[in-house]
Coordinates of C-alpha atoms in Angstrom, one line a residue:
M265 CA 4.0 -12.8 -29.2
K266 CA 1.0 -13.4 -29.2
T267 CA 0.4 -13.2 -25.3
R268 CA 2.0 -9.8 -25.6
Y269 CA -1.0 -9.2 -28.7
L270 CA -3.3 -10.0 -26.3
L271 CA -2.3 -8.0 -23.3
A272 CA -1.2 -4.8 -25.4
T273 CA -5.2 -5.1 -26.8
G274 CA -7.0 -6.0 -23.8
L275 CA -5.3 -2.8 -22.7
A276 CA -6.0 -1.1 -25.6
G277 CA -9.7 -1.7 -25.5
L278 CA -9.9 -0.4 -22.1
I279 CA -8.5 3.1 -23.0
A280 CA -10.6 3.4 -25.9
A281 CA -14.3 2.5 -23.8
A282 CA -13.0 5.5 -20.6
P283 CA -14.7 8.0 -22.6
A284 CA -18.1 6.7 -23.8
A285 CA -18.3 5.5 -19.3
A286 CA -17.0 9.2 -18.8
Q287 CA -19.9 10.7 -21.0
H288 CA -22.7 9.2 -18.2
T289 CA -20.7 10.1 -15.1
G290 CA -23.3 12.7 -14.6
H291 CA -26.0 9.7 -14.4
P292 CA -25.1 7.0 -13.0
P293 CA -27.5 4.1 -13.2
A294 CA -30.1 3.9 -10.7
T295 CA -29.3 1.7 -7.3
P296 CA -30.8 -0.1 -4.6
P297 CA -30.7 2.2 -1.4
S298 CA -28.4 -0.6 0.1
S299 CA -25.8 -1.2 -3.2
T300 CA -22.1 0.4 -2.6
A301 CA -21.9 1.6 -6.0
D302 CA -19.2 4.7 -6.4
S303 CA -22.1 7.7 -4.4
H304 CA -21.6 10.6 -5.6
A305 CA -20.7 12.8 -2.0
G306 CA -24.8 13.9 -1.0
H307 CA -26.8 12.6 -3.1
Q308 CA -27.2 9.2 -1.7
Q309 CA -27.6 8.3 2.4
P310 CA -24.9 6.3 4.2
Q311 CA -24.4 2.8 3.7
Q312 CA -25.2 1.5 7.0
G313 CA -21.8 -0.5 7.9
Q314 CA -19.8 1.0 5.4
V315 CA -18.5 4.7 5.8
D316 CA -16.2 5.6 2.8
H317 CA -13.6 8.5 4.2
S318 CA -13.3 10.3 1.3
Q319 CA -15.9 11.8 0.8
M320 CA -15.4 13.6 5.0
D321 CA -15.5 17.3 5.2
H322 CA -13.2 17.1 8.5
G323 CA -14.5 20.5 8.9
Q324 CA -17.7 18.5 10.3
T325 CA -16.2 15.7 12.1
D326 CA -15.3 14.8 15.5
H327 CA -11.0 13.6 15.4
G328 CA -11.2 14.1 19.1
P329 CA -9.8 16.8 21.5
T330 CA -9.1 19.9 20.4
E331 CA -8.4 23.7 22.1
H332 CA -12.4 23.9 21.5
S333 CA -13.6 20.4 22.8
P334 CA -12.4 19.4 25.9
A335 CA -9.8 16.2 26.2
H336 CA -12.6 14.7 28.3
N337 CA -14.9 14.9 25.7
S338 CA -13.3 12.4 24.1
A339 CA -11.6 10.5 26.2
G340 CA -12.5 6.8 25.5
E341 CA -14.6 7.3 22.4
R342 CA -11.9 8.2 20.4
G343 CA -11.4 4.6 17.8
Q344 CA -14.9 4.8 17.6
V345 CA -18.3 5.4 14.9
D346 CA -20.4 8.7 15.9
H347 CA -23.6 7.3 13.5
A348 CA -25.6 10.6 15.6
A349 CA -22.3 12.3 13.4
M350 CA -23.7 10.2 10.6
G351 CA -25.1 13.2 7.7
H352 CA -26.3 12.2 3.6
S353 CA -23.0 12.5 2.7
G354 CA -21.6 9.3 4.4
H355 CA -19.3 12.2 7.1
S356 CA -17.9 9.8 10.1
A357 CA -16.7 10.9 13.5
M358 CA -14.4 8.2 13.6
T359 CA -10.8 8.7 14.7
G360 CA -7.1 7.4 14.1
A361 CA -5.6 4.5 16.3
F362 CA -2.7 6.3 17.2
G363 CA -3.9 9.4 17.8
P364 CA -7.2 12.2 17.6
Y365 CA -6.8 13.2 14.1
P366 CA -9.6 11.6 10.8
I367 CA -8.4 7.7 10.4
G368 CA -7.9 8.4 6.8
R369 CA -4.3 9.3 7.6
E370 CA -3.8 5.9 8.7
S371 CA -2.6 3.4 5.9
S372 CA -0.3 0.2 7.0
G373 CA 1.7 0.1 9.6
T374 CA 2.2 3.1 11.1
A375 CA 2.7 4.6 8.5
W376 CA 1.1 8.1 7.4
Q377 CA -1.5 9.2 4.5
P378 CA -3.1 12.0 3.4
D379 CA -5.9 12.6 6.3
N380 CA -8.6 13.0 2.9
S381 CA -7.1 9.6 1.5
E382 CA -10.1 7.4 0.6
H383 CA -10.1 4.7 3.1
R384 CA -13.2 1.7 2.9
G385 CA -14.4 -1.3 4.6
L386 CA -16.8 -3.0 6.3
M387 CA -18.1 -2.0 9.5
T388 CA -20.1 -3.2 12.6
S389 CA -19.8 -3.0 16.3
V390 CA -19.9 -6.0 18.6
G391 CA -20.6 -3.9 22.1
D392 CA -16.8 -1.5 22.9
W393 CA -15.6 -3.7 19.7
H394 CA -16.0 -1.3 16.7
L395 CA -14.7 -3.9 13.8
M396 CA -13.5 -3.1 10.0
G397 CA -12.4 -5.3 7.0
H398 CA -12.3 -5.6 3.7
A399 CA -10.4 -7.7 0.9
D400 CA -8.5 -7.6 -2.5
L401 CA -8.2 -10.7 -4.6
N402 CA -6.6 -10.6 -8.1
L403 CA -6.8 -13.0 -11.0
V404 CA -3.3 -12.4 -12.9
H405 CA -1.7 -13.2 -16.5
S406 CA 1.6 -11.0 -16.5
G407 CA 3.8 -11.8 -19.7
Q408 CA 7.0 -10.5 -19.9
G409 CA 9.0 -10.5 -23.7
G410 CA 12.9 -10.5 -24.3
R411 CA 15.3 -12.7 -23.4
R412 CA 14.5 -13.0 -19.9
G413 CA 10.7 -12.7 -20.2
D414 CA 8.1 -15.3 -18.9
D415 CA 4.4 -15.9 -18.4
K416 CA 2.2 -16.8 -15.7
T417 CA -0.9 -16.7 -14.7
F418 CA -1.4 -16.1 -10.5
V419 CA -3.4 -15.1 -8.0
S420 CA -2.4 -12.3 -5.6
G421 CA -3.9 -10.0 -3.2
M422 CA -4.7 -9.5 0.9
V423 CA -7.8 -10.1 3.3
M424 CA -7.3 -7.4 6.1
G425 CA -9.6 -7.2 9.4
M426 CA -9.1 -4.6 12.4
A427 CA -10.5 -4.3 16.1
R428 CA -10.4 -1.5 18.0
R429 CA -12.6 -0.5 21.5
P430 CA -11.5 2.2 24.3
L431 CA -9.1 1.5 26.9
G432 CA -8.9 3.7 29.4
Q433 CA -8.4 7.1 27.9
G434 CA -7.0 5.5 25.0
T435 CA -7.7 2.8 22.3
L436 CA -6.5 -0.2 21.8
Q437 CA -6.2 -1.6 18.0
L438 CA -5.8 -4.7 16.9
R439 CA -4.7 -6.0 13.2
A440 CA -4.8 -9.1 11.0
G441 CA -3.8 -9.7 7.3
F442 CA -3.5 -12.6 4.8
S443 CA -2.2 -12.7 1.2
P444 CA -2.8 -15.6 -0.9
D445 CA 0.6 -15.1 -2.3
P446 CA 1.8 -18.4 -1.7
L447 CA -0.6 -19.8 -4.0
M448 CA 1.8 -18.4 -7.4
G449 CA 4.4 -20.4 -5.4
R450 CA 7.8 -19.7 -4.4
R451 CA 9.6 -18.3 -8.0
G452 CA 6.8 -15.4 -7.5
Y453 CA 5.3 -14.2 -11.2
P454 CA 8.3 -12.8 -14.2
L455 CA 8.5 -8.9 -13.5
L456 CA 11.2 -7.1 -15.4
L457 CA 14.1 -5.8 -14.0
A458 CA 12.7 -6.8 -10.5
S459 CA 15.1 -8.5 -8.1
G460 CA 15.3 -9.7 -4.3
E461 CA 14.7 -12.9 -1.9
T462 CA 15.2 -16.3 -2.7
A463 CA 12.8 -19.5 -3.8
N464 CA 15.2 -22.0 -2.9
G465 CA 17.9 -20.2 0.2
R466 CA 20.5 -20.1 -2.9
D467 CA 19.6 -18.3 -5.4
R468 CA 18.1 -15.0 -5.8
L469 CA 15.4 -13.9 -7.7
I470 CA 16.2 -11.9 -10.6
D471 CA 13.8 -10.1 -13.1
R472 CA 10.9 -12.0 -11.0
Q473 CA 8.5 -10.6 -8.1
H474 CA 8.7 -13.0 -5.5
P475 CA 4.9 -14.0 -3.7
H476 CA 4.5 -12.0 -0.3
D477 CA 3.8 -15.0 2.6
F478 CA 0.8 -15.8 3.9
F479 CA 0.3 -14.1 7.1
M480 CA 1.2 -9.8 6.6
E481 CA 0.5 -8.7 9.9
L482 CA -1.0 -9.7 12.9
S483 CA -0.2 -6.8 14.9
A484 CA -2.5 -4.2 18.3
S485 CA -1.0 -1.3 19.4
V486 CA -2.3 0.9 22.4
S487 CA -2.6 4.7 22.4
H488 CA -3.3 7.3 25.1
P489 CA -3.6 10.8 24.8
I490 CA -1.3 13.6 26.3
G491 CA -2.7 16.7 25.4
P492 CA -5.3 18.3 23.1
N493 CA -4.2 17.0 19.5
S494 CA -1.2 14.7 20.8
S495 CA -1.0 11.2 22.6
V496 CA 1.9 8.4 22.1
F497 CA 1.3 5.3 21.0
L498 CA 3.0 1.7 21.3
Y499 CA 3.2 -0.5 18.3
G500 CA 3.9 -4.7 18.3
G501 CA 3.9 -6.8 15.3
L502 CA 4.5 -10.6 14.1
P503 CA 5.1 -10.1 11.5
G504 CA 4.1 -6.1 11.6
E505 CA 5.7 -2.8 10.0
P506 CA 8.9 -0.6 11.1
A507 CA 8.8 2.7 10.9
F508 CA 10.9 2.9 7.6
G509 CA 9.5 4.6 4.4
P510 CA 6.0 5.7 2.9
A511 CA 2.6 3.2 3.3
A512 CA 3.3 0.1 1.5
Y513 CA 3.1 0.3 -2.8
M514 CA -0.3 -2.2 -2.4
H515 CA -1.9 0.5 1.0
R516 CA -1.5 3.9 -1.5
E517 CA -4.2 5.2 -3.3
S518 CA -1.8 6.8 -6.2
I519 CA -0.9 2.5 -7.4
M520 CA -3.2 0.5 -5.0
D521 CA -5.6 -0.4 -7.9
S522 CA -2.9 -2.2 -10.1
P523 CA -1.4 -5.8 -9.5
E524 CA 2.2 -5.1 -10.8
A525 CA 4.6 -4.9 -7.9
P526 CA 7.4 -1.4 -8.0
I527 CA 10.4 -2.6 -8.8
S528 CA 12.0 0.2 -5.9
H529 CA 10.6 -2.0 -3.3
H530 CA 13.7 -3.3 -2.0
W531 CA 14.5 0.4 -1.6
L532 CA 11.0 1.8 -0.6
D533 CA 9.0 -0.9 1.1
S534 CA 9.9 -3.9 1.5
Q535 CA 10.0 -4.1 4.9
H536 CA 6.1 -4.4 5.2
I537 CA 6.3 -7.8 6.5
T538 CA 8.5 -7.7 9.1
F539 CA 8.5 -10.9 11.0
G540 CA 9.1 -9.2 15.0
V541 CA 8.7 -5.3 15.7
L542 CA 7.9 -2.8 18.2
T543 CA 7.5 0.6 17.8
G544 CA 6.7 3.3 20.3
G545 CA 5.7 7.4 18.9
V546 CA 4.5 10.3 19.3
V547 CA 2.1 12.5 18.4
L548 CA 1.8 16.0 18.3
D549 CA -0.9 18.0 16.0
R550 CA 0.2 17.2 12.7
F551 CA 3.7 15.6 13.4
K552 CA 4.3 12.5 14.6
L553 CA 8.0 11.0 15.6
E554 CA 8.5 7.2 15.2
L555 CA 11.2 4.5 16.4
S556 CA 11.4 1.1 15.8
R557 CA 13.5 -2.0 17.3
Y558 CA 13.0 -5.0 14.8
N559 CA 13.9 -8.5 13.3
G560 CA 15.4 -6.6 9.9
R561 CA 16.1 -9.9 8.4
E562 CA 14.2 -10.3 5.0
P563 CA 11.5 -13.4 5.1
D564 CA 13.0 -16.7 3.4
Q565 CA 10.9 -18.8 0.8
R566 CA 8.8 -21.0 3.5
R567 CA 5.6 -18.3 3.0
W568 CA 3.3 -20.0 4.9
N569 CA 4.6 -19.4 8.9
I570 CA 6.0 -17.2 11.2
E571 CA 9.2 -16.4 11.7
T572 CA 11.1 -15.8 14.4
G573 CA 14.4 -13.5 15.5
P574 CA 16.2 -11.0 17.6
L575 CA 15.2 -7.8 17.5
D576 CA 18.4 -6.5 16.4
S577 CA 17.6 -3.3 13.2
T578 CA 16.6 0.0 14.0
A579 CA 13.7 2.7 12.3
A580 CA 13.7 5.9 12.8
R581 CA 10.9 8.0 10.8
V582 CA 9.5 11.9 11.3
S583 CA 5.6 12.0 9.3
W584 CA 4.1 15.8 8.7
N585 CA 0.9 16.0 7.0
P586 CA 0.5 20.2 6.5
T587 CA -2.8 20.2 4.8
D588 CA -5.2 17.4 4.3
E589 CA -4.5 17.0 1.0
L590 CA -0.6 15.8 1.6
A591 CA 1.3 13.8 3.9
L592 CA 5.9 14.0 3.9
Q593 CA 7.8 11.6 5.7
A594 CA 11.9 11.1 5.7
S595 CA 13.3 7.9 7.4
W596 CA 16.3 6.1 8.4
A597 CA 16.9 2.8 9.0
D598 CA 20.3 0.6 10.2
L599 CA 19.1 -3.3 9.3
K600 CA 21.7 -6.3 10.5
E601 CA 22.1 -9.1 7.8
P602 CA 18.7 -8.5 5.9
E603 CA 19.2 -10.7 3.1
Q604 CA 19.8 -14.4 3.8
L605 CA 22.1 -15.0 1.1
E606 CA 24.3 -12.3 2.3
P607 CA 25.1 -13.2 5.7
G608 CA 26.9 -10.9 7.4
V609 CA 26.2 -8.1 5.6
D610 CA 24.1 -4.9 7.3
Q611 CA 22.8 -2.6 5.2
K612 CA 21.4 1.1 5.9
R613 CA 18.3 2.8 4.5
W614 CA 17.4 6.0 3.8
S615 CA 13.7 7.4 2.4
A616 CA 11.7 10.6 1.8
S617 CA 8.3 10.8 0.1
A618 CA 5.1 12.9 -0.7
M619 CA 1.7 12.1 -1.2
Y620 CA -1.1 13.7 -2.1
A621 CA -4.7 13.0 -2.7
R622 CA -7.9 14.8 -3.0
E623 CA -11.3 14.6 -4.9
L624 CA -11.9 17.2 -7.7
S625 CA -14.9 16.9 -8.2
P626 CA -17.9 14.8 -7.2
G627 CA -16.9 11.1 -7.8
V628 CA -13.8 11.9 -9.1
R629 CA -10.3 11.2 -7.9
S630 CA -7.0 12.0 -8.1
A631 CA -3.7 10.5 -5.8
S632 CA -0.3 10.9 -6.7
T633 CA 3.2 9.9 -4.6
L634 CA 7.2 10.8 -5.4
A635 CA 9.4 8.7 -3.4
W636 CA 13.5 8.2 -3.2
G637 CA 15.1 5.4 -1.3
R638 CA 18.7 4.7 -0.8
R639 CA 20.2 1.5 0.6
T640 CA 24.3 1.5 1.0
A641 CA 25.7 -2.0 2.0
E642 CA 30.1 -2.5 2.2
R643 CA 30.3 1.3 1.6
H644 CA 28.1 1.7 -1.7
S645 CA 25.2 3.0 -2.2
Y646 CA 22.5 3.0 -4.9
D647 CA 19.3 4.6 -5.3
A648 CA 15.3 4.5 -6.0
F649 CA 13.5 6.5 -7.3
V650 CA 9.3 6.6 -7.7
A651 CA 6.2 9.2 -9.7
E652 CA 3.2 7.2 -9.7
S653 CA -0.8 8.7 -10.2
S654 CA -3.8 7.9 -10.4
V655 CA -7.5 9.3 -11.0
K656 CA -10.3 7.1 -10.0
R657 CA -13.4 8.5 -12.2
D658 CA -16.4 6.7 -10.7
L659 CA -16.2 3.0 -11.6
W660 CA -12.7 3.9 -13.6
T661 CA -9.2 3.5 -12.1
F662 CA -6.1 5.0 -14.4
F663 CA -3.0 4.4 -13.2
G664 CA 0.3 5.6 -14.3
R665 CA 4.5 4.9 -12.6
G666 CA 7.5 5.9 -13.3
E667 CA 10.6 4.2 -12.1
I668 CA 14.3 4.9 -11.6
T669 CA 16.8 2.1 -9.9
E670 CA 20.8 1.7 -9.6
N671 CA 21.0 -2.0 -8.9
N672 CA 23.7 -4.7 -8.7
E673 CA 21.4 -8.0 -8.9
L674 CA 20.5 -7.8 -12.2
I675 CA 23.9 -10.0 -13.5
E676 CA 24.6 -12.3 -10.6
S677 CA 28.7 -13.2 -9.9
E678 CA 30.0 -15.6 -7.4
D679 CA 29.5 -13.4 -4.3
H680 CA 25.7 -13.0 -5.9
H681 CA 26.8 -9.1 -7.2
G682 CA 27.6 -7.6 -10.2
P683 CA 28.2 -4.4 -11.9
A684 CA 25.7 -2.0 -10.7
F685 CA 23.3 -0.4 -13.5
R686 CA 21.0 2.4 -13.6
V687 CA 17.5 1.1 -15.1
G688 CA 13.9 2.3 -15.1
K689 CA 10.2 1.5 -16.3
V690 CA 7.4 3.3 -17.7
S691 CA 3.3 1.1 -16.9
A692 CA 0.3 2.6 -17.2
G693 CA -3.1 0.8 -16.9
A694 CA -6.9 0.8 -16.3
I695 CA -9.8 -0.8 -14.3
R696 CA -13.3 -1.2 -14.7
D697 CA -15.0 -1.9 -11.8
F698 CA -18.8 -4.1 -12.3
S699 CA -20.6 -4.2 -8.5
V700 CA -22.0 -7.3 -9.1
A701 CA -23.7 -7.3 -5.1
D702 CA -23.4 -5.5 -2.4
H703 CA -20.2 -4.6 -1.2
V704 CA -18.9 -6.9 -3.1
K705 CA -17.3 -5.5 -7.2
L706 CA -15.5 -7.9 -9.9
G707 CA -13.0 -5.3 -12.5
V708 CA -11.4 -6.1 -15.2
G709 CA -8.5 -4.4 -16.2
G710 CA -4.7 -4.2 -17.7
L711 CA -1.2 -2.1 -18.1
L712 CA 1.3 -2.1 -20.5
A713 CA 5.0 -1.6 -19.4
V714 CA 7.7 -0.4 -21.1
N715 CA 11.2 -1.3 -19.7
F716 CA 14.9 1.0 -19.5
V717 CA 17.8 -0.5 -19.4
P718 CA 21.6 0.7 -20.6
D719 CA 24.0 -1.0 -23.5
G720 CA 25.5 -3.2 -20.5
L721 CA 22.4 -4.9 -20.4
E722 CA 21.0 -4.8 -24.0
D723 CA 22.1 -8.2 -24.9
A724 CA 20.7 -9.9 -21.5
Y725 CA 17.6 -8.7 -22.4
G726 CA 17.5 -9.2 -25.9
S727 CA 16.0 -5.3 -26.6
S728 CA 17.0 -1.8 -24.4
R729 CA 13.2 -1.3 -24.0
P730 CA 11.5 -4.8 -23.1
I731 CA 8.4 -4.4 -23.0
G732 CA 5.9 -6.0 -20.1
G733 CA 2.2 -6.2 -19.8
M734 CA -0.5 -7.6 -17.0
A735 CA -4.6 -8.8 -17.6
F736 CA -6.6 -9.2 -14.8
L737 CA -9.6 -9.3 -12.9
R738 CA -10.0 -8.2 -9.4
L739 CA -12.8 -9.3 -7.0
T740 CA -13.3 -6.5 -4.3
I741 CA -15.2 -7.0 -1.1
D742 CA -15.6 -3.7 1.0

């Protein structure tokens, strides 16, 4: 009770302080020219070594060959920063690794997001190589109420790096991602209504979020233009991400500021760490078609190693970005024995999503995601629905998410499954960043969650509306 009171009090303090902070939006504190403090487009010189792609005016950006620019003008330049094109508002000519479009379109794996999504990172060049990196590290205290609740302090986050260079007329890209999640222990952290994976190879984790593996991505890709606005590409990862679902939740601008995993994770994006992926695709201007063969088994409880397995599963995805603000996708997957605790049980999954992002005014951004996922096993289907959104104003970010899942893993039986229950969750929170050095910010945040369980689960949880919350510190390097 004391922990929940502290979490609620901390969150209330953050929200109460926000209006006072917002009153000074038009007059931010003076910062030295080299600071990475939030910039109002057109007010500051772009920072050397960093490009804020959320401020890109794509009408003034070299996205590769178009009907007005012959293909040979961009051959070998795709994926490189044209520093001559960088104006006072931080515009960049950097395009995607998989095709001649804005780099802001690319997210986790080969997934797309809106073209004008926020896309930050430290940048530099070494010879023909262009390098980018960023890090988000969280210190989190989770307090979950009710009979199934628990408390835990843990670390989470990710460190990502990218290197790319021209390869003939196309682009070669290498990516690596790492997570401190294994430090929290094999049982992960308490999170009501979450389920999936195992800590010991025997029992399913229930009302806990499993840690992600230390190796989040080790991938390589090559692309080659086949027309003014089209290309083909090949992507491989050990681990990597197959062509299924929207971008992974920690990469979605609509919710990336929340340290809380979604309870819909195993419907939509749990495959973002897959040990063995091979994806081929074709980009046709604003459309993308792709097909993956991959190891369908979820990672086991050993979180520090690299696993191997046959490429026995298949996924297909079609993506369409009709405007710079909108990204749509629909995908399907056929997974071979994905669950360690369910040998011989295959799954089929479907998903569809819409992501929206735009700059509302200088220094103010908004992003939202709507998604649906379905997983089918042994002739039974279970759905999940997600709606999430964030608003960023200077150094403040407010975020929220609502979810509904049909889950048959909350009550365990001899065959690891019980009856299916429709459950829900709504969470909302805020974070305030403070610039502590060039390219370094420290954030203080909190969130409060209300969980919704039906009558059949009320006795198990001790309430029909059990409460949870988190307080967290975040170190960002970008």
